[in-house]
Coordinates of C-alpha atoms in Angstrom, one line a residue:
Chain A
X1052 CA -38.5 -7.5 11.5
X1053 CA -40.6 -4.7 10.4
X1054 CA -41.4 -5.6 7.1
X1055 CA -42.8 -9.4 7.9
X1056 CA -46.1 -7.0 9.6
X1057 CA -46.9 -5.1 6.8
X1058 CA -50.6 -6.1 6.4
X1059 CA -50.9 -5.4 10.1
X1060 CA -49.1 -2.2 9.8
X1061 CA -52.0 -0.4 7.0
X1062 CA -54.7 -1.6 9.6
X1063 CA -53.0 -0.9 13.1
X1064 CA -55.3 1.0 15.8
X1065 CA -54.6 4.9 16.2
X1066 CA -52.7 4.2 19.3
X1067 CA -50.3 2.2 17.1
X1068 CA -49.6 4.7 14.9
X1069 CA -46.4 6.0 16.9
X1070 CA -44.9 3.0 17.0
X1071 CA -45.5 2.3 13.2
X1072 CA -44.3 5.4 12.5
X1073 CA -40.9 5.2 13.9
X1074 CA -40.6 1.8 12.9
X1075 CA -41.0 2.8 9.2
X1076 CA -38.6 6.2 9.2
X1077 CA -36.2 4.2 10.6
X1078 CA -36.8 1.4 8.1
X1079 CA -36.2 3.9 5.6
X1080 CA -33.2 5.4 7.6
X1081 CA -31.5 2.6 7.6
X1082 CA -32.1 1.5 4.1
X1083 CA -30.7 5.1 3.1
X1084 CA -27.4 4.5 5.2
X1085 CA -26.9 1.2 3.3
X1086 CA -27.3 2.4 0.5
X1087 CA -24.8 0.7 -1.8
X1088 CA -22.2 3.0 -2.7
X1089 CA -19.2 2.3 -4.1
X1090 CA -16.7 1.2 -1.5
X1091 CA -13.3 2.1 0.0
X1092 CA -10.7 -1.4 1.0
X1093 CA -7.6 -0.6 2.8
X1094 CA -4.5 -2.9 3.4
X1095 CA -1.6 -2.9 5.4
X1096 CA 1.2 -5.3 5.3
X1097 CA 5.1 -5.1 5.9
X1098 CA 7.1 -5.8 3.2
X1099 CA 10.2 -4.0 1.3
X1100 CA 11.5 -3.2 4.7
X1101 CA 8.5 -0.7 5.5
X1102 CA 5.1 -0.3 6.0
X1103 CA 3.1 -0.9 2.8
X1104 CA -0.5 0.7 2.7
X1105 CA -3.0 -0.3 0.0
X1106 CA -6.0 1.9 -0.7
X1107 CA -8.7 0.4 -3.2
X1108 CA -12.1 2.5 -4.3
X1109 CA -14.7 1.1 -6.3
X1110 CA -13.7 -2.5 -7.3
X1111 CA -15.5 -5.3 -6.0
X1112 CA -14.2 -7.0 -2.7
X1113 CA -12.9 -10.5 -4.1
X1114 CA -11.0 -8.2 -7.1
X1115 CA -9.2 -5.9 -3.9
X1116 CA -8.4 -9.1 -1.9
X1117 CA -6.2 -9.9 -4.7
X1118 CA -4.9 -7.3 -5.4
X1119 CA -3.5 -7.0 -1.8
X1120 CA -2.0 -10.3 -2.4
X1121 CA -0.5 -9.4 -5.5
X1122 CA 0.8 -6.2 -4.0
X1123 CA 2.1 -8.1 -1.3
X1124 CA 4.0 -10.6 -3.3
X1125 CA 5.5 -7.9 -5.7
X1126 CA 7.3 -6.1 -3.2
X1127 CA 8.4 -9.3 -1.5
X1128 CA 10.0 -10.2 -5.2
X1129 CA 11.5 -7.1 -5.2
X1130 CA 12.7 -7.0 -1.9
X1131 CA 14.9 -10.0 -2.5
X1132 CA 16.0 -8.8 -5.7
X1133 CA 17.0 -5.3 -4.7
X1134 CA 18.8 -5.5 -1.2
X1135 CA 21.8 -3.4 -1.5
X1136 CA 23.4 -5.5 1.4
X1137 CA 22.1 -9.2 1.8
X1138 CA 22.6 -11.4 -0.8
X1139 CA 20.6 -10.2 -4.1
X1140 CA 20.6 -10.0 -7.9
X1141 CA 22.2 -6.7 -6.9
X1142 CA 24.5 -7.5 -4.5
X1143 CA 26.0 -10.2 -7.2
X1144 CA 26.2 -6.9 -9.9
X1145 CA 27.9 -5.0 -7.0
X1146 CA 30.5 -8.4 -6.5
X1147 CA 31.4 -8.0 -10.3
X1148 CA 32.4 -4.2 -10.2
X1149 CA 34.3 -4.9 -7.3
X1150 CA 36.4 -7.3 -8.6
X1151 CA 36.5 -5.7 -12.1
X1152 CA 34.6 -7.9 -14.0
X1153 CA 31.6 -7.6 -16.1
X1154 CA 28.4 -9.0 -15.4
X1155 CA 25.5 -10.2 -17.1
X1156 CA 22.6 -8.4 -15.1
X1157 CA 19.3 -9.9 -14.1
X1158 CA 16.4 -8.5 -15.9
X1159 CA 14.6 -7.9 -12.3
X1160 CA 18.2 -5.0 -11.8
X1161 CA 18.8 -4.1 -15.6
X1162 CA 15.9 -1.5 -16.0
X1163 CA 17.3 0.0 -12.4
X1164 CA 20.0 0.7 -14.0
X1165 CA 19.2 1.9 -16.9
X1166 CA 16.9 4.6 -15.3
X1167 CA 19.0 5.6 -12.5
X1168 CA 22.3 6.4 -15.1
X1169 CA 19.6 8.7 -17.0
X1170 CA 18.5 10.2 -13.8
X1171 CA 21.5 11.0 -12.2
X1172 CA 23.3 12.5 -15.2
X1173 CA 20.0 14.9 -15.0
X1174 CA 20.4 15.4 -11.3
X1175 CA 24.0 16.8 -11.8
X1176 CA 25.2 13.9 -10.4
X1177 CA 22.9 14.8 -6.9
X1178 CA 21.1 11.6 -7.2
X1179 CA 24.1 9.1 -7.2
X1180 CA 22.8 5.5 -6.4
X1181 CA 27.1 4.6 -6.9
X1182 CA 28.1 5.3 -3.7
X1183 CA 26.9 2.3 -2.0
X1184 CA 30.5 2.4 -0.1
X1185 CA 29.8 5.9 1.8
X1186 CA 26.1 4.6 2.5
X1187 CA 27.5 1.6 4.1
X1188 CA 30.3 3.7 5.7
X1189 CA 27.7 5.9 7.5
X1190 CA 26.3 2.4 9.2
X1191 CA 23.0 2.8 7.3
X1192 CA 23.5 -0.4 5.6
X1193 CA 21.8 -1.8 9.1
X1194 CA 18.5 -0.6 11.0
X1195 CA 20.6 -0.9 14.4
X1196 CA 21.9 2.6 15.0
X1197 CA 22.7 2.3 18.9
X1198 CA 26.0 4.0 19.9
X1199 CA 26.8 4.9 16.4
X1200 CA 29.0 7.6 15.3
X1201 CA 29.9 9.8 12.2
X1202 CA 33.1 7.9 10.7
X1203 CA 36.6 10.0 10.0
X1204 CA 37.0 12.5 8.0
X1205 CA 40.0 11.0 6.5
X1206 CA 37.9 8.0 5.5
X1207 CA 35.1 10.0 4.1
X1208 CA 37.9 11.8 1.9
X1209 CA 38.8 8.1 0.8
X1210 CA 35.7 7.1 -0.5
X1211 CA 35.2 10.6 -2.3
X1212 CA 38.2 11.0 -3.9
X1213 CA 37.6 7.5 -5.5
X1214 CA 34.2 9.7 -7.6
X1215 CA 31.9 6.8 -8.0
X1216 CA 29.5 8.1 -10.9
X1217 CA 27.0 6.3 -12.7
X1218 CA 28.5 7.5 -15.8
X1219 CA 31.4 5.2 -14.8
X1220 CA 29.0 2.2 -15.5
X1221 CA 28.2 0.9 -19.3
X1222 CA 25.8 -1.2 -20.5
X1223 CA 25.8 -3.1 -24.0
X1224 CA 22.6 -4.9 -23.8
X1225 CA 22.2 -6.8 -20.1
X1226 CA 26.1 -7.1 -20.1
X1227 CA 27.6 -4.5 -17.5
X1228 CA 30.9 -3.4 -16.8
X1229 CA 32.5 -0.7 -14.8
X1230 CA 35.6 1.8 -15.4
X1231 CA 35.7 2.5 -11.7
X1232 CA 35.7 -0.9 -9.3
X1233 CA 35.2 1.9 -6.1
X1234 CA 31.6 2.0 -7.9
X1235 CA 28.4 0.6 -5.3
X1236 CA 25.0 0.5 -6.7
X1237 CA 22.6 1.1 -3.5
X1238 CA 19.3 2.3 -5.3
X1239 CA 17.3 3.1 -1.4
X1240 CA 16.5 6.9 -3.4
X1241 CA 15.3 5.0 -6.2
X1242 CA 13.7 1.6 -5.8
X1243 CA 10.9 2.1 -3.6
X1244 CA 9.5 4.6 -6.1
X1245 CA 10.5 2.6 -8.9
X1246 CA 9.0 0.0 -7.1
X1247 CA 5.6 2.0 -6.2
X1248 CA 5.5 2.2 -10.2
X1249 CA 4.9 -1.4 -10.8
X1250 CA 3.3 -2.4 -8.5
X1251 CA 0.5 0.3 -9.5
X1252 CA 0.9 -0.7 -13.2
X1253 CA 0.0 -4.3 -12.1
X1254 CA -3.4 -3.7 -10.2
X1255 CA -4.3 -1.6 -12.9
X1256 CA -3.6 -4.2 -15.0
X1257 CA -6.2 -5.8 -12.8
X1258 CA -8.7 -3.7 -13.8
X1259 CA -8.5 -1.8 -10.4
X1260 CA -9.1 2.3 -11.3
X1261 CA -9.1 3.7 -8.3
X1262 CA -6.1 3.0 -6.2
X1263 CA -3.1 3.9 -3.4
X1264 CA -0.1 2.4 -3.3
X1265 CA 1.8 3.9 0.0
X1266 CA 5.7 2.2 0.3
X1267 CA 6.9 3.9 3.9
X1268 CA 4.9 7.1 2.9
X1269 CA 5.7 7.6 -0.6
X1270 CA 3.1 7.1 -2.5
X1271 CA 1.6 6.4 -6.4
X1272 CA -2.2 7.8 -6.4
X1273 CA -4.6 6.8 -9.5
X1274 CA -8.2 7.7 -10.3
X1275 CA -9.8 9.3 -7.7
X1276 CA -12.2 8.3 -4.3
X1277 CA -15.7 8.5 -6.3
X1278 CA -16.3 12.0 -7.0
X1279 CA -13.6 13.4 -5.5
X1280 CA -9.5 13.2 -5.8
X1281 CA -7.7 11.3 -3.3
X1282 CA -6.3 13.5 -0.7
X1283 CA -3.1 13.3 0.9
X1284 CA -2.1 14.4 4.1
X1285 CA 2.1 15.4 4.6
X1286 CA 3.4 15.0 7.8
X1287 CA 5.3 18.0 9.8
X1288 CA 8.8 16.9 9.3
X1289 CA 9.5 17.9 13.1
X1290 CA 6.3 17.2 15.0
X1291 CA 3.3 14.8 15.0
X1292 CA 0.5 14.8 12.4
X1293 CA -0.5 16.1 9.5
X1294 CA 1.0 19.9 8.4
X1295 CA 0.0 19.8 4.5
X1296 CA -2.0 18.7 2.1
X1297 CA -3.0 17.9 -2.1
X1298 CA -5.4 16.2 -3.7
X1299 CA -3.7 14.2 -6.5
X1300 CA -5.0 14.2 -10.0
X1301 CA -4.8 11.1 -12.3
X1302 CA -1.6 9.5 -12.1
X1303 CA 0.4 11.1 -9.8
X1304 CA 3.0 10.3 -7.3
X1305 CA 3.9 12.2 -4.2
X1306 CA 7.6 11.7 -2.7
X1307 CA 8.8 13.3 0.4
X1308 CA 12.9 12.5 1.3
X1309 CA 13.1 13.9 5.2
X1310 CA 15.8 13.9 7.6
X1311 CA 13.9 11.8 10.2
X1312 CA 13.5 9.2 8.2
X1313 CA 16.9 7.5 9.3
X1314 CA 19.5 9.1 11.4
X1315 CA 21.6 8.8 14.4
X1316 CA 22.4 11.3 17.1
X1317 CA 25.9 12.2 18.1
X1318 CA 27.3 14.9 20.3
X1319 CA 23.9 16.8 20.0
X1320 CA 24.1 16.4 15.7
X1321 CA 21.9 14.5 13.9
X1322 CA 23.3 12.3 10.7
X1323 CA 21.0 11.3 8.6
X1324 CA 21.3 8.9 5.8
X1325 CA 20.8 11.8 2.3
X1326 CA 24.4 11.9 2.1
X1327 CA 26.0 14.6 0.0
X1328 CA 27.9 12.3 -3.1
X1329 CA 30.5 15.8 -2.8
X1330 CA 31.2 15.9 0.5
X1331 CA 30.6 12.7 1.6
X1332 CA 28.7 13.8 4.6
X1333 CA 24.5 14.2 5.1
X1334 CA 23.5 17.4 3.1
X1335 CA 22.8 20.3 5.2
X1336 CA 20.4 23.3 5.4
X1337 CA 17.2 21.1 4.3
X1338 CA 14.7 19.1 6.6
X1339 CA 12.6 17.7 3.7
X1340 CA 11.5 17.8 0.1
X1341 CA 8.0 16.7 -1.4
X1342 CA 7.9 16.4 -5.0
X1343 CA 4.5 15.7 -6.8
X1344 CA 5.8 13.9 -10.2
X1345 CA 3.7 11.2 -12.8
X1346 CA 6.7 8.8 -12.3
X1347 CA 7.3 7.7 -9.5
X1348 CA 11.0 6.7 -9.9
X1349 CA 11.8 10.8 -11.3
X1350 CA 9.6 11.9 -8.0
X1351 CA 11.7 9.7 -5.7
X1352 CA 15.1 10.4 -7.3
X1353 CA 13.8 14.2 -7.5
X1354 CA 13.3 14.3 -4.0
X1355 CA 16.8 12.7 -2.8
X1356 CA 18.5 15.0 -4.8
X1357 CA 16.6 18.4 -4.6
X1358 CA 17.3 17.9 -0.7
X1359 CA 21.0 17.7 -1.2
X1360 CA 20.4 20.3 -3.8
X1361 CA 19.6 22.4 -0.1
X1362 CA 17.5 25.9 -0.4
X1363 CA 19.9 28.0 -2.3
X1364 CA 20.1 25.7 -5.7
X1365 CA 17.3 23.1 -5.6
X1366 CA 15.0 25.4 -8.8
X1367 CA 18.1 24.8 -11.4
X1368 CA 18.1 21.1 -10.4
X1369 CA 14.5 20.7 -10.5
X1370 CA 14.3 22.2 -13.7
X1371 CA 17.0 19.9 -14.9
X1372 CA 15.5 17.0 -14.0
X1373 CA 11.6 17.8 -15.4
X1374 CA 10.0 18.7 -12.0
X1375 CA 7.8 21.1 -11.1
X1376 CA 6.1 20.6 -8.4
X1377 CA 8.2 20.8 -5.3
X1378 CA 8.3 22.1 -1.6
X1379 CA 11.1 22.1 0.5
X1380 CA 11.4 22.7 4.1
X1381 CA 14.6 24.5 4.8
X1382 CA 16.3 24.1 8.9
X1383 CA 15.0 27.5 9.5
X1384 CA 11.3 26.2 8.9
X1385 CA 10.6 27.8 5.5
X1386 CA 8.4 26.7 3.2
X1387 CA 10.0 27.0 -0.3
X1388 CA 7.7 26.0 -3.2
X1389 CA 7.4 26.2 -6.9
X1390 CA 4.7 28.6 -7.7
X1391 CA 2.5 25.2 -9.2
X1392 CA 3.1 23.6 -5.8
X1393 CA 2.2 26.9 -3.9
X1394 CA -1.3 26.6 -5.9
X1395 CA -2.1 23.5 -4.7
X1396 CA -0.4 22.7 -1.2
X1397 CA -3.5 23.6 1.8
X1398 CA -1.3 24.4 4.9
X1399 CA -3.2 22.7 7.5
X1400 CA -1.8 23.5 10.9
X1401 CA -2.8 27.3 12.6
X1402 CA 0.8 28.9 12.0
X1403 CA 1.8 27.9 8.2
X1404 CA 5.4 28.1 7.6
X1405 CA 6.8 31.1 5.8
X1406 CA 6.7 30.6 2.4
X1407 CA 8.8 31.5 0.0
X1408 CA 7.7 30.8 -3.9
X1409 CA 10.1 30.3 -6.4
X1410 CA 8.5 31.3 -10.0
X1411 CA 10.4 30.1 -12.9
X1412 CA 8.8 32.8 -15.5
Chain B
X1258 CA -51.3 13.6 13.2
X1259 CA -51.3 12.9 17.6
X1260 CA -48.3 14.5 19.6
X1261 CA -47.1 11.4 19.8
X1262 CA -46.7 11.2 16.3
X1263 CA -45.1 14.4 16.0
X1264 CA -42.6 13.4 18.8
X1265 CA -41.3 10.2 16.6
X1266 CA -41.0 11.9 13.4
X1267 CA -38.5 14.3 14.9
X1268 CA -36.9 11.7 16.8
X1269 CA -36.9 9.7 13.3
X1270 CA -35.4 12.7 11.5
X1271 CA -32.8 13.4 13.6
X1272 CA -31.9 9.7 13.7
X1273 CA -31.8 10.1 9.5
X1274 CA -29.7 13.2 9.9
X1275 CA -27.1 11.7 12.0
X1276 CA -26.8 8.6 10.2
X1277 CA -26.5 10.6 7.1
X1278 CA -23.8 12.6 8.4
X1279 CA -22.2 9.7 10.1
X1280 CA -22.3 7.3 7.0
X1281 CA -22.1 9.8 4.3
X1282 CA -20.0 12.6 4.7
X1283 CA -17.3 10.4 6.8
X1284 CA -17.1 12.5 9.6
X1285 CA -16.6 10.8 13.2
X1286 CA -13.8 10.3 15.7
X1287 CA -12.1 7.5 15.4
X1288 CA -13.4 3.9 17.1
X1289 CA -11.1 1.1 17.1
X1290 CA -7.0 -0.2 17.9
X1291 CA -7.0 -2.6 15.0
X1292 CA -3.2 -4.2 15.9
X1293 CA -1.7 -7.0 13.1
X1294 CA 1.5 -9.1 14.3
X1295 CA 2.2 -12.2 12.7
X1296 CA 0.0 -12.4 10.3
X1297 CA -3.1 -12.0 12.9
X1298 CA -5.2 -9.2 13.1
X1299 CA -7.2 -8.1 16.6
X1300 CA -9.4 -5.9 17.1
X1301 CA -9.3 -3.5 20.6
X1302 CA -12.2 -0.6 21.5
X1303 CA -10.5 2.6 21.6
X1304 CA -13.1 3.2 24.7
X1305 CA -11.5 0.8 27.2
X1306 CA -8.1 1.9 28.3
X1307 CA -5.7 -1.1 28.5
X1308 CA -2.5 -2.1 27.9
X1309 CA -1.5 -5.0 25.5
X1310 CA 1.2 -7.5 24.8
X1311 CA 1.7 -8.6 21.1
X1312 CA 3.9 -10.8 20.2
X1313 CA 5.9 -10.0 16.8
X1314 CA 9.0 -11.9 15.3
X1315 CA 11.5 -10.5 17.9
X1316 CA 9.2 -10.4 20.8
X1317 CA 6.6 -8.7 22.4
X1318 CA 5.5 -5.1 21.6
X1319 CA 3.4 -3.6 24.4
X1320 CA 0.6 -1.4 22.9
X1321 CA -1.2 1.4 25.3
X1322 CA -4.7 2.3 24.6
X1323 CA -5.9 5.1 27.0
X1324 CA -8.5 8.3 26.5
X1325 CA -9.1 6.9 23.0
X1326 CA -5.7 7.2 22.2
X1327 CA -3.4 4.5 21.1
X1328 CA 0.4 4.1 21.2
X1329 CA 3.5 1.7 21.7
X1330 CA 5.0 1.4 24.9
X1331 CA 7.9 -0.6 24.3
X1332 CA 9.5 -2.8 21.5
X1333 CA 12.5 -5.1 20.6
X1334 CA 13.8 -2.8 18.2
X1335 CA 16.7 -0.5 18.4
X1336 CA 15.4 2.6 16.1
X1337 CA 12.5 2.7 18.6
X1338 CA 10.4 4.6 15.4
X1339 CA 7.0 3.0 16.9
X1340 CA 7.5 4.5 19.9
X1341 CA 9.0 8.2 18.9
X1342 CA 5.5 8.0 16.4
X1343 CA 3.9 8.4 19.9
X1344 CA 0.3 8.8 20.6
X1345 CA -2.9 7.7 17.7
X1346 CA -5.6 9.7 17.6
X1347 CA -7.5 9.8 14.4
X1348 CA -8.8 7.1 12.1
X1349 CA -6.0 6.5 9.7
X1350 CA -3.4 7.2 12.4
X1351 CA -0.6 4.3 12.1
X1352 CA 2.0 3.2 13.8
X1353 CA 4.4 0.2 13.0
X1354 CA 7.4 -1.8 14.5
X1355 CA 9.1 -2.8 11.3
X1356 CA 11.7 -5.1 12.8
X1357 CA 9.3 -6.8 15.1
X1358 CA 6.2 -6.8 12.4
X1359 CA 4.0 -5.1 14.3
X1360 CA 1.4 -2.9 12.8
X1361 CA -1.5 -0.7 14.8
X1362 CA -3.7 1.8 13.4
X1363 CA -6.8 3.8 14.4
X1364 CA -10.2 2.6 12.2
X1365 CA -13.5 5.0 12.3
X1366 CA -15.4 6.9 9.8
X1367 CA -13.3 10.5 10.7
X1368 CA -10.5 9.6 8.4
X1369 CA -9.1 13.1 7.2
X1370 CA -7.0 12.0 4.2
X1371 CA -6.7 9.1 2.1
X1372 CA -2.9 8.0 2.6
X1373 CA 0.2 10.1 4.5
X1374 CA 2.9 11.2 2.8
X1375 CA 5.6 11.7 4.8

């Protein structure tokens, strides 16, 4: 409005001047504030069973709307492919073992595999996407957990005894066979991360810099929110909001595998689903693990098996498997961190947990 | 320069100083209950305390907004997650029924971090 007067504004009356004068710092305001600056687009969708958040900085706005959409389909694709209990390109590999026969596996699984044999031979066996059987045992092959309760020992002992390893499976190109037909591929510690990967790798493909992808609170963070790194808030494992933070630098992923994620309650115990592959039952004496990794997949795989790893053992196996950055909250409420994670983690909340940092030197 | 004049450049400068910090440093409480369900996205004021029923795929999820606070009520799933996330309170806060596709989350300019990691 102000600018069709402003002939009228250079020759207004003294008693104008007020008015003119407010009228034009606020002009000037206002053209400040809208500035163009580069801007922030955020997404949310459902998809890969979770809640899938998409953070976009810089790009234009028609480039982040499709990128959502690609996002969104991605996951979808993999969703379908990966189920470890409704029909799938997966659940057709897990058919084969079963009944002893080899398999020629779908190129959307293969790489899975592949990754996940390497992974959990350098996880001492910790990270063991074979025992699909114990998962589905537990009852967290199903999101209904009313009036559920922890199965026999005796049929824990069962499923244990039978020592489904990944090293059990052997690939000669895409054909797959198995020694052990008791083996279960269920890859829920490893295909959300792997997953995160590509996704990320396609909308930067897109020519998208500066991005989030957040599967379920795992995320993959690239580039950085202008001039500043992205930051990432950790939630307290046991109460609401935020307890911890890092700014990410680069490519990097941040993974946190928690006991609250999935569980039941039974006779005052809670059973979560990061089950022990040794004992059969949920690993005990950890309440969660964050691990900052440039792959996603190690980060995820990292985090599953550093928490079953518990407080006492988690450095060797983080060492083994090429991670240094880790913090892991033990059932007493310590903080236990690698000494890189200790320089980077800002404890947020007024009474930090006690930490207790592990230096490899 | 009258005291008139004097009286709207201050008025003027704090306007530009609390627009700047508003719109530039991203500090600000949190605004609006934006809640998503089938594909549909509305848009509540965090300032008018209400409760609201939203259908998803499974039924109806019944959000509360109240003190600028945000939460669900009830919902037709059995891990009850959306409801144990409890009460939203800053922008960024989310909260989602997976079974019954329901998302809510705060929007504002006070959001804290980027993403949650949890």
């Amino acid at each position: 409005m102000a600018s069709t007067q402003p002939q009228q504004t250079t020759l207004a009356p003294p008693r104008g001047s007020l008015y003119v004068n407010v009228a034009t710092l606020l002009l000037i305001t206002a053209m400040l504030a809208g500035c163009d600056r580069p801007r922030t687009y955020e997404n949310q969708f459902l998809a890969f069973g979770t809640l899938v958040e998409i953070t976009i900085h810089g790009a234009e706005r028609e480039l982040a709307e499709m990128a959502f959409e690609v996002a969104r389909r991605d996951f979808a694709h993999m969703h379908a492919a990966w189920h470890a209990w409704q029909p799938s390109a997966l659940t057709r590999v897990n058919t084969a073992i079963a009944a002893g026969e080899s398999i020629d596996v779908d190129a959307d699984v293969l790489p899975l595999i592949e990754r996940a044999k390497s992974l959990s031979r350098r996880s001492r066996g910790l990270f063991n996407p074979a025992i699909g059987r114990l998962v589905e045992l537990w009852g967290f092959h199903t999101d209904d957990y009313t009036g559920r309760r922890p199965p026999s020992d005796a049929r824990i002992r069962a499923l244990i005894d039978q020592n489904p390893s990944m090293d059990d499976l052997t690939l000669e190109g895409s054909q797959l066979s198995s020694t052990n037909p008791n083996v279960q591929l269920d890859f829920g510690a490893y295909a959300k991360g792997y997953g995160i990967g590509l996704v990320a790798e396609h909308l930067r493909a897109m020519g998208i810099e500066n991005l989030i992808v957040n599967a379920g609170g795992d995320l993959r963070a690239i580039g950085a929110h202008g001039d500043r790194p992205w930051r990432i808030g950790i939630r307290h494992p046991r109460e609401q909001g935020v307890f911890a933070s890092v700014e990410t630098d680069g490519d990097e992923s941040v993974f946190t595998s928690g006991d609250y994620e999935r569980y039941f309650e039974f006779k005052d115990t809670r059973y979560h689903h990061i089950l022990d592959p040794r004992s059969g039952y949920p690993a005990r004496h950890t309440t969660s693990v964050t691990v900052i990794h440039t792959n996603p997949g190690v980060a995820d795989a990292a985090a599953t098996a550093l928490f079953v790893a518990g407080p006492s053992h988690w450095p060797a196996v983080a060492q083994a498997m090429g991670v240094r950055d880790v913090m892991l909250i033990d059932d007493q409420g310590r903080a236990h961190l690698t000494a890189s994670m200790a320089a980077r983690v800002e404890f947020e909340i007024d009474l930090p947990p006690k930490a207790v940092v592990h230096d490899r030197s | 320069m009258t005291r008139a004049d004097k009286a709207g450049l201050t008025v003027s400068l704090l306007a530009l100083l609390t627009l700047y910090g508003y719109l530039w440093t991203g500090i600000g409480p949190a605004n609006q209950v934006t809640v998503t369900a089938a594909g549909e996205t509305r848009v509540f004021s965090l300032g008018h305390d209400q409760r609201i029923a939203v259908s998803g795929s499974r039924g109806e999820s019944i959000i509360e907004i109240e003190q600028g606070r945000a939460r669900f009520v009830t919902s037709p799933c059995s891990g009850k997650v959306c409801v144990h996330t409890g009460w939203l309170a800053r922008a960024g806060d989310t909260a989602a029924c997976v079974p019954n596709g329901v998302i809510v989350s705060l929007t504002g300019h006070g959001k804290q971090y980027d993403s949650i990691n949890f």
